[in-house]
mmCIF file of C-alpha atoms in Angstrom:
data_model
loop_
_atom_site.group_PDB
_atom_site.id
_atom_site.type_symbol
_atom_site.label_atom_id
_atom_site.label_comp_id
_atom_site.label_asym_id
_atom_site.label_seq_id
_atom_site.Cartn_x
_atom_site.Cartn_y
_atom_site.Cartn_z
ATOM 1 C CA UNK H 1 149.273 102.536 4.764
ATOM 2 C CA UNK H 2 146.476 104.633 3.251
ATOM 3 C CA UNK H 3 143.328 104.601 5.385
ATOM 4 C CA UNK H 4 140.145 103.520 3.602
ATOM 5 C CA UNK H 5 136.839 103.209 5.421
ATOM 6 C CA UNK H 6 133.606 101.977 3.896
ATOM 7 C CA UNK H 7 130.290 101.341 5.591
ATOM 8 C CA UNK H 8 126.882 100.140 4.483
ATOM 9 C CA UNK H 9 123.924 100.401 6.833
ATOM 10 C CA UNK H 10 120.370 99.101 6.934
ATOM 11 C CA UNK H 11 117.392 98.519 9.156
ATOM 12 C CA UNK H 12 116.303 94.897 9.301
ATOM 13 C CA UNK H 13 113.013 93.633 7.918
ATOM 14 C CA UNK H 14 109.973 94.652 10.036
ATOM 15 C CA UNK H 15 109.558 91.176 11.552
ATOM 16 C CA UNK H 16 113.034 91.489 13.087
ATOM 17 C CA UNK H 17 112.973 95.026 14.449
ATOM 18 C CA UNK H 18 112.087 94.064 18.027
ATOM 19 C CA UNK H 19 115.188 91.906 18.030
ATOM 20 C CA UNK H 20 117.727 93.745 15.872
ATOM 21 C CA UNK H 21 118.054 97.530 15.710
ATOM 22 C CA UNK H 22 120.360 97.716 12.718
ATOM 23 C CA UNK H 23 122.917 96.162 10.400
ATOM 24 C CA UNK H 24 126.323 97.636 9.563
ATOM 25 C CA UNK H 25 128.670 96.316 6.913
ATOM 26 C CA UNK H 26 132.236 97.572 7.140
ATOM 27 C CA UNK H 27 135.539 97.388 5.326
ATOM 28 C CA UNK H 28 138.391 99.241 7.056
ATOM 29 C CA UNK H 29 141.988 99.429 5.895
ATOM 30 C CA UNK H 30 144.498 101.437 7.900
ATOM 31 C CA UNK H 31 147.317 101.230 10.420
ATOM 32 C CA UNK H 32 147.201 98.265 12.841
ATOM 33 C CA UNK H 33 146.318 99.112 16.422
ATOM 34 C CA UNK H 34 143.895 98.798 19.300
ATOM 35 C CA UNK H 35 140.227 99.709 19.422
ATOM 36 C CA UNK H 36 137.958 100.308 22.406
ATOM 37 C CA UNK H 37 134.695 98.353 22.399
ATOM 38 C CA UNK H 38 132.404 100.747 24.242
ATOM 39 C CA UNK H 39 129.462 99.791 26.457
ATOM 40 C CA UNK H 40 126.142 99.872 24.637
ATOM 41 C CA UNK H 41 122.494 99.155 25.295
ATOM 42 C CA UNK H 42 122.706 96.521 22.545
ATOM 43 C CA UNK H 43 124.419 93.181 22.284
ATOM 44 C CA UNK H 44 126.888 93.102 19.398
ATOM 45 C CA UNK H 45 126.918 90.250 16.896
ATOM 46 C CA UNK H 46 129.787 90.219 14.375
ATOM 47 C CA UNK H 47 130.442 87.923 11.439
ATOM 48 C CA UNK H 48 133.879 88.470 9.887
ATOM 49 C CA UNK H 49 134.168 88.199 6.125
ATOM 50 C CA UNK H 50 137.926 87.986 6.543
ATOM 51 C CA UNK H 51 140.157 87.612 9.577
ATOM 52 C CA UNK H 52 138.950 87.466 13.167
ATOM 53 C CA UNK H 53 137.772 89.628 16.036
ATOM 54 C CA UNK H 54 140.667 89.658 18.514
ATOM 55 C CA UNK H 55 139.602 90.710 22.010
ATOM 56 C CA UNK H 56 142.766 91.218 24.056
ATOM 57 C CA UNK H 57 140.964 92.501 27.153
ATOM 58 C CA UNK H 58 137.416 91.484 27.981
ATOM 59 C CA UNK H 59 134.853 93.787 29.640
ATOM 60 C CA UNK H 60 134.896 91.299 32.502
ATOM 61 C CA UNK H 61 138.627 91.285 33.227
ATOM 62 C CA UNK H 62 138.427 87.817 34.809
ATOM 63 C CA UNK H 63 137.696 86.293 31.387
ATOM 64 C CA UNK H 64 140.532 85.304 29.021
ATOM 65 C CA UNK H 65 141.205 86.945 25.628
ATOM 66 C CA UNK H 66 139.513 85.415 22.572
ATOM 67 C CA UNK H 67 139.967 85.401 18.811
ATOM 68 C CA UNK H 68 136.810 84.552 16.870
ATOM 69 C CA UNK H 69 135.520 84.728 13.309
ATOM 70 C CA UNK H 70 131.943 85.185 14.509
ATOM 71 C CA UNK H 71 130.883 86.328 17.946
ATOM 72 C CA UNK H 72 128.263 87.784 20.261
ATOM 73 C CA UNK H 73 129.205 90.301 22.943
ATOM 74 C CA UNK H 74 126.806 90.731 25.850
ATOM 75 C CA UNK H 75 125.939 93.940 27.644
ATOM 76 C CA UNK H 76 128.788 95.363 29.717
ATOM 77 C CA UNK H 77 129.703 98.488 31.679
ATOM 78 C CA UNK H 78 133.455 98.488 30.989
ATOM 79 C CA UNK H 79 135.316 98.688 27.678
ATOM 80 C CA UNK H 80 136.602 95.728 25.732
ATOM 81 C CA UNK H 81 139.969 96.215 24.046
ATOM 82 C CA UNK H 82 140.299 94.792 20.538
ATOM 83 C CA UNK H 83 143.427 94.372 18.449
ATOM 84 C CA UNK H 84 143.342 94.656 14.661
ATOM 85 C CA UNK H 85 145.934 94.101 11.946
ATOM 86 C CA UNK H 86 144.804 97.065 9.869
ATOM 87 C CA UNK H 87 142.226 95.200 7.785
ATOM 88 C CA UNK H 88 138.697 94.670 9.096
ATOM 89 C CA UNK H 89 135.899 93.350 6.899
ATOM 90 C CA UNK H 90 132.566 92.031 8.089
ATOM 91 C CA UNK H 91 129.030 92.727 9.256
ATOM 92 C CA UNK H 92 127.827 93.845 12.658
ATOM 93 C CA UNK H 93 124.322 93.505 14.107
ATOM 94 C CA UNK H 94 122.979 95.530 17.020
ATOM 95 C CA UNK H 95 120.850 93.026 18.921
ATOM 96 C CA UNK H 96 118.308 94.145 21.467
ATOM 97 C CA UNK H 97 118.247 92.243 24.734
ATOM 98 C CA UNK H 98 114.996 90.685 23.452
ATOM 99 C CA UNK H 99 116.882 89.451 20.415
ATOM 100 C CA UNK H 100 119.112 87.257 22.548
ATOM 101 C CA UNK H 101 116.126 85.152 23.578
ATOM 102 C CA UNK H 102 114.380 85.081 20.224
ATOM 103 C CA UNK H 103 117.389 84.463 17.963
ATOM 104 C CA UNK H 104 120.004 82.828 20.192
ATOM 105 C CA UNK H 105 117.739 80.883 22.541
ATOM 106 C CA UNK H 106 119.066 82.338 25.805
ATOM 107 C CA UNK H 107 118.453 85.494 27.844
ATOM 108 C CA UNK H 108 120.929 88.336 27.407
ATOM 109 C CA UNK H 109 121.952 87.832 31.033
ATOM 110 C CA UNK H 110 123.882 84.722 30.021
ATOM 111 C CA UNK H 111 126.244 86.786 27.856
ATOM 112 C CA UNK H 112 126.853 89.717 30.224
ATOM 113 C CA UNK H 113 130.452 90.958 30.185
ATOM 114 C CA UNK H 114 131.456 88.134 27.860
ATOM 115 C CA UNK H 115 132.234 87.490 24.197
ATOM 116 C CA UNK H 116 130.874 84.166 22.938
ATOM 117 C CA UNK H 117 131.597 82.187 19.778
ATOM 118 C CA UNK H 118 128.476 82.349 17.593
ATOM 119 C CA UNK H 119 129.161 78.768 16.486
ATOM 120 C CA UNK H 120 128.652 77.560 20.046
ATOM 121 C CA UNK H 121 125.143 79.012 19.916
ATOM 122 C CA UNK H 122 124.027 78.285 16.364
ATOM 123 C CA UNK H 123 126.286 75.407 15.324
ATOM 124 C CA UNK H 124 126.450 74.820 11.571
ATOM 125 C CA UNK H 125 123.970 77.632 10.950
ATOM 126 C CA UNK H 126 126.657 80.133 11.998
ATOM 127 C CA UNK H 127 129.085 78.718 9.412
ATOM 128 C CA UNK H 128 126.396 78.672 6.736
ATOM 129 C CA UNK H 129 125.523 82.300 7.505
ATOM 130 C CA UNK H 130 129.167 83.349 7.160
ATOM 131 C CA UNK H 131 129.482 81.493 3.854
ATOM 132 C CA UNK H 132 126.339 83.073 2.413
ATOM 133 C CA UNK H 133 127.415 86.553 3.496
ATOM 134 C CA UNK H 134 130.862 86.075 1.956
ATOM 135 C CA UNK H 135 129.300 84.919 -1.306
ATOM 136 C CA UNK H 136 126.919 87.883 -1.651
ATOM 137 C CA UNK H 137 128.108 90.565 -4.108
ATOM 138 C CA UNK H 138 127.324 93.703 -2.054
ATOM 139 C CA UNK H 139 125.907 95.157 1.133
ATOM 140 C CA UNK H 140 122.319 95.151 -0.099
ATOM 141 C CA UNK H 141 122.481 91.443 -0.842
ATOM 142 C CA UNK H 142 124.253 90.682 2.449
ATOM 143 C CA UNK H 143 121.554 92.501 4.393
ATOM 144 C CA UNK H 144 118.970 90.455 2.495
ATOM 145 C CA UNK H 145 120.792 87.275 3.594
ATOM 146 C CA UNK H 146 120.641 88.476 7.219
ATOM 147 C CA UNK H 147 116.906 89.145 6.943
ATOM 148 C CA UNK H 148 116.255 85.668 5.575
ATOM 149 C CA UNK H 149 118.476 83.755 7.987
ATOM 150 C CA UNK H 150 117.482 85.657 11.128
ATOM 151 C CA UNK H 151 113.751 85.411 10.362
ATOM 152 C CA UNK H 152 114.259 81.645 10.262
ATOM 153 C CA UNK H 153 115.911 81.698 13.688
ATOM 154 C CA UNK H 154 113.007 83.338 15.529
ATOM 155 C CA UNK H 155 111.787 80.909 18.164
ATOM 156 C CA UNK H 156 108.424 81.979 19.566
ATOM 157 C CA UNK H 157 108.935 79.725 22.581
ATOM 158 C CA UNK H 158 111.797 81.956 23.742
ATOM 159 C CA UNK H 159 110.794 85.280 22.196
ATOM 160 C CA UNK H 160 108.854 86.831 25.069
ATOM 161 C CA UNK H 161 110.705 87.872 28.234
ATOM 162 C CA UNK H 162 108.964 88.458 31.591
ATOM 163 C CA UNK H 163 106.459 91.290 31.086
ATOM 164 C CA UNK H 164 107.676 93.259 34.116
ATOM 165 C CA UNK H 165 111.291 93.241 32.897
ATOM 166 C CA UNK H 166 110.144 94.364 29.452
ATOM 167 C CA UNK H 167 108.194 97.213 31.053
ATOM 168 C CA UNK H 168 111.184 98.198 33.184
ATOM 169 C CA UNK H 169 113.504 98.353 30.171
ATOM 170 C CA UNK H 170 110.943 100.330 28.177
ATOM 171 C CA UNK H 171 110.648 102.891 30.964
ATOM 172 C CA UNK H 172 114.435 103.262 31.264
ATOM 173 C CA UNK H 173 114.772 103.636 27.508
ATOM 174 C CA UNK H 174 111.833 106.053 27.269
ATOM 175 C CA UNK H 175 113.357 108.317 29.909
ATOM 176 C CA UNK H 176 116.851 108.161 28.436
ATOM 177 C CA UNK H 177 118.174 106.370 31.505
ATOM 178 C CA UNK H 178 117.058 109.164 33.856
ATOM 179 C CA UNK H 179 114.324 107.339 35.807
ATOM 180 C CA UNK H 180 115.392 106.575 39.411
ATOM 181 C CA UNK H 181 115.396 102.857 40.170
ATOM 182 C CA UNK H 182 113.291 103.335 43.316
ATOM 183 C CA UNK H 183 110.570 105.010 41.290
ATOM 184 C CA UNK H 184 110.772 102.257 38.664
ATOM 185 C CA UNK H 185 110.360 99.573 41.349
ATOM 186 C CA UNK H 186 107.316 101.350 42.771
ATOM 187 C CA UNK H 187 105.727 101.536 39.328
ATOM 188 C CA UNK H 188 106.100 97.770 38.982
ATOM 189 C CA UNK H 189 105.009 97.006 42.523
ATOM 190 C CA UNK H 190 108.301 95.247 43.255
ATOM 191 C CA UNK H 191 111.001 95.836 45.824
ATOM 192 C CA UNK H 192 114.260 97.276 44.512
ATOM 193 C CA UNK H 193 115.994 94.021 45.366
ATOM 194 C CA UNK H 194 113.489 91.861 43.496
ATOM 195 C CA UNK H 195 113.602 94.179 40.488
ATOM 196 C CA UNK H 196 117.396 94.069 40.496
ATOM 197 C CA UNK H 197 117.522 90.280 40.631
ATOM 198 C CA UNK H 198 114.921 89.683 37.899
ATOM 199 C CA UNK H 199 116.261 92.425 35.655
ATOM 200 C CA UNK H 200 119.876 91.329 35.913
ATOM 201 C CA UNK H 201 118.999 87.689 35.275
ATOM 202 C CA UNK H 202 117.238 88.630 32.039
ATOM 203 C CA UNK H 203 119.304 91.561 30.743
ATOM 204 C CA UNK H 204 122.730 91.043 32.285
ATOM 205 C CA UNK H 205 123.022 94.379 34.094
ATOM 206 C CA UNK H 206 121.249 95.744 37.171
ATOM 207 C CA UNK H 207 118.699 98.484 36.402
ATOM 208 C CA UNK H 208 120.871 101.381 37.586
ATOM 209 C CA UNK H 209 123.790 100.241 35.428
ATOM 210 C CA UNK H 210 121.500 99.605 32.454
ATOM 211 C CA UNK H 211 120.177 103.171 32.802
ATOM 212 C CA UNK H 212 123.749 104.445 32.828
ATOM 213 C CA UNK H 213 124.617 102.503 29.669
ATOM 214 C CA UNK H 214 121.418 103.596 27.886
ATOM 215 C CA UNK H 215 122.311 107.221 28.557
ATOM 216 C CA UNK H 216 125.919 106.696 27.472
ATOM 217 C CA UNK H 217 124.861 105.056 24.204
ATOM 218 C CA UNK H 218 122.733 108.103 23.479
ATOM 219 C CA UNK H 219 125.783 110.321 24.013
ATOM 220 C CA UNK H 220 127.881 108.268 21.583
ATOM 221 C CA UNK H 221 125.116 108.308 18.995
ATOM 222 C CA UNK H 222 124.861 112.102 19.195
ATOM 223 C CA UNK H 223 128.635 112.511 18.938
ATOM 224 C CA UNK H 224 128.763 110.260 15.863
ATOM 225 C CA UNK H 225 126.046 112.267 14.090
ATOM 226 C CA UNK H 226 126.910 114.447 11.127
ATOM 227 C CA UNK H 227 126.140 117.602 13.121
ATOM 228 C CA UNK H 228 128.328 116.496 16.083
ATOM 229 C CA UNK H 229 127.189 119.002 18.755
ATOM 230 C CA UNK H 230 129.704 120.343 21.316
ATOM 231 C CA UNK H 231 130.336 118.090 24.321
ATOM 232 C CA UNK H 232 128.796 120.614 26.718
ATOM 233 C CA UNK H 233 125.594 120.641 24.681
ATOM 234 C CA UNK H 234 125.436 116.847 24.536
ATOM 235 C CA UNK H 235 126.009 116.629 28.294
ATOM 236 C CA UNK H 236 122.989 118.824 29.040
ATOM 237 C CA UNK H 237 120.823 117.164 26.396
ATOM 238 C CA UNK H 238 121.510 113.668 27.776
ATOM 239 C CA UNK H 239 120.960 114.526 31.425
ATOM 240 C CA UNK H 240 124.468 114.966 32.854
ATOM 241 C CA UNK H 241 125.143 117.694 35.394
ATOM 242 C CA UNK H 242 127.735 119.340 33.169
ATOM 243 C CA UNK H 243 130.545 118.581 30.737
ATOM 244 C CA UNK H 244 132.867 117.519 33.559
ATOM 245 C CA UNK H 245 130.313 114.916 34.665
ATOM 246 C CA UNK H 246 130.129 113.543 31.113
ATOM 247 C CA UNK H 247 133.948 113.521 30.898
ATOM 248 C CA UNK H 248 134.197 111.376 34.051
ATOM 249 C CA UNK H 249 131.513 109.028 32.763
ATOM 250 C CA UNK H 250 133.331 108.661 29.442
ATOM 251 C CA UNK H 251 136.596 107.756 31.150
ATOM 252 C CA UNK H 252 134.826 105.245 33.415
ATOM 253 C CA UNK H 253 132.824 103.500 30.692
ATOM 254 C CA UNK H 254 135.085 103.904 27.655
ATOM 255 C CA UNK H 255 138.528 103.883 29.260
ATOM 256 C CA UNK H 256 139.509 106.935 27.186
ATOM 257 C CA UNK H 257 138.397 110.550 26.889
ATOM 258 C CA UNK H 258 135.594 111.585 24.551
ATOM 259 C CA UNK H 259 138.055 113.770 22.636
ATOM 260 C CA UNK H 260 140.396 110.855 21.999
ATOM 261 C CA UNK H 261 137.517 108.584 21.000
ATOM 262 C CA UNK H 262 136.262 111.143 18.506
ATOM 263 C CA UNK H 263 139.761 111.590 17.090
ATOM 264 C CA UNK H 264 140.054 107.822 16.515
ATOM 265 C CA UNK H 265 136.789 107.504 14.608
ATOM 266 C CA UNK H 266 137.631 106.674 10.976
ATOM 267 C CA UNK H 267 136.861 108.945 8.081
ATOM 268 C CA UNK H 268 134.003 107.008 6.544
ATOM 269 C CA UNK H 269 132.718 106.519 3.044
ATOM 270 C CA UNK H 270 129.120 105.698 3.934
ATOM 271 C CA UNK H 271 127.150 103.769 1.340
ATOM 272 C CA UNK H 272 123.975 104.665 3.194
ATOM 273 C CA UNK H 273 120.874 102.812 4.201
ATOM 274 C CA UNK H 274 119.914 99.981 1.918
ATOM 275 C CA UNK H 275 116.254 99.977 2.927
ATOM 276 C CA UNK H 276 113.797 102.755 3.506
ATOM 277 C CA UNK H 277 112.411 102.994 7.045
ATOM 278 C CA UNK H 278 109.048 101.429 7.437
#
């Protein structure tokens, strides 16, 4: 089977950018197989335009496999394993942990390590969203549908998380996951235990694990860039001791080596951003 990969990408409308970091539309045709769902500092929302998302091994191994046409995956520190039949077509949203509250009505902590049917959260609105996306003629129009529908979902009653948790996440993100948790707790005037409990309840991961995932996401983003720096360079840039340290972290969090992950990335025809940054 000839491999064809097509992506369209966009930033959401300004009103949504605290809640959604980006949209990706994808159409992939190639050999059937398995795919590793890597840990990320974002929740993943997927709406399939054909077929389903088939998770054969959940990040939390105690949870059963699922097959869903629209789903939300919470933050996790272990890979999910997904099966595909060789044809994948849909849209993916990178939700911030704030976006879980504002758009889905529940803190991100409720989805940690899990994959949840979007219909159980949004009801008929999830089905209507899928229908409107399927009926749009191209990526630009689909991203416009997302802007319109998601803006209508914002619930100000749930939009604002505890200020201290927001500050803690901001500090971890600002430092690229390098800030020691003890120092973070002192900045907030909390004990490490209290910080851990409040942070995990809201985000779904304890602060130390969240820092680890934030740093790992930065690594993956750098390795997916057009320049694709050497692994040793990325390791130093992202705060690992050396390339061997990064290699161990990749195996722990991704379940495969960085080299294998890079080799499995599809050759992509990228239709580019559909909206100028603003």
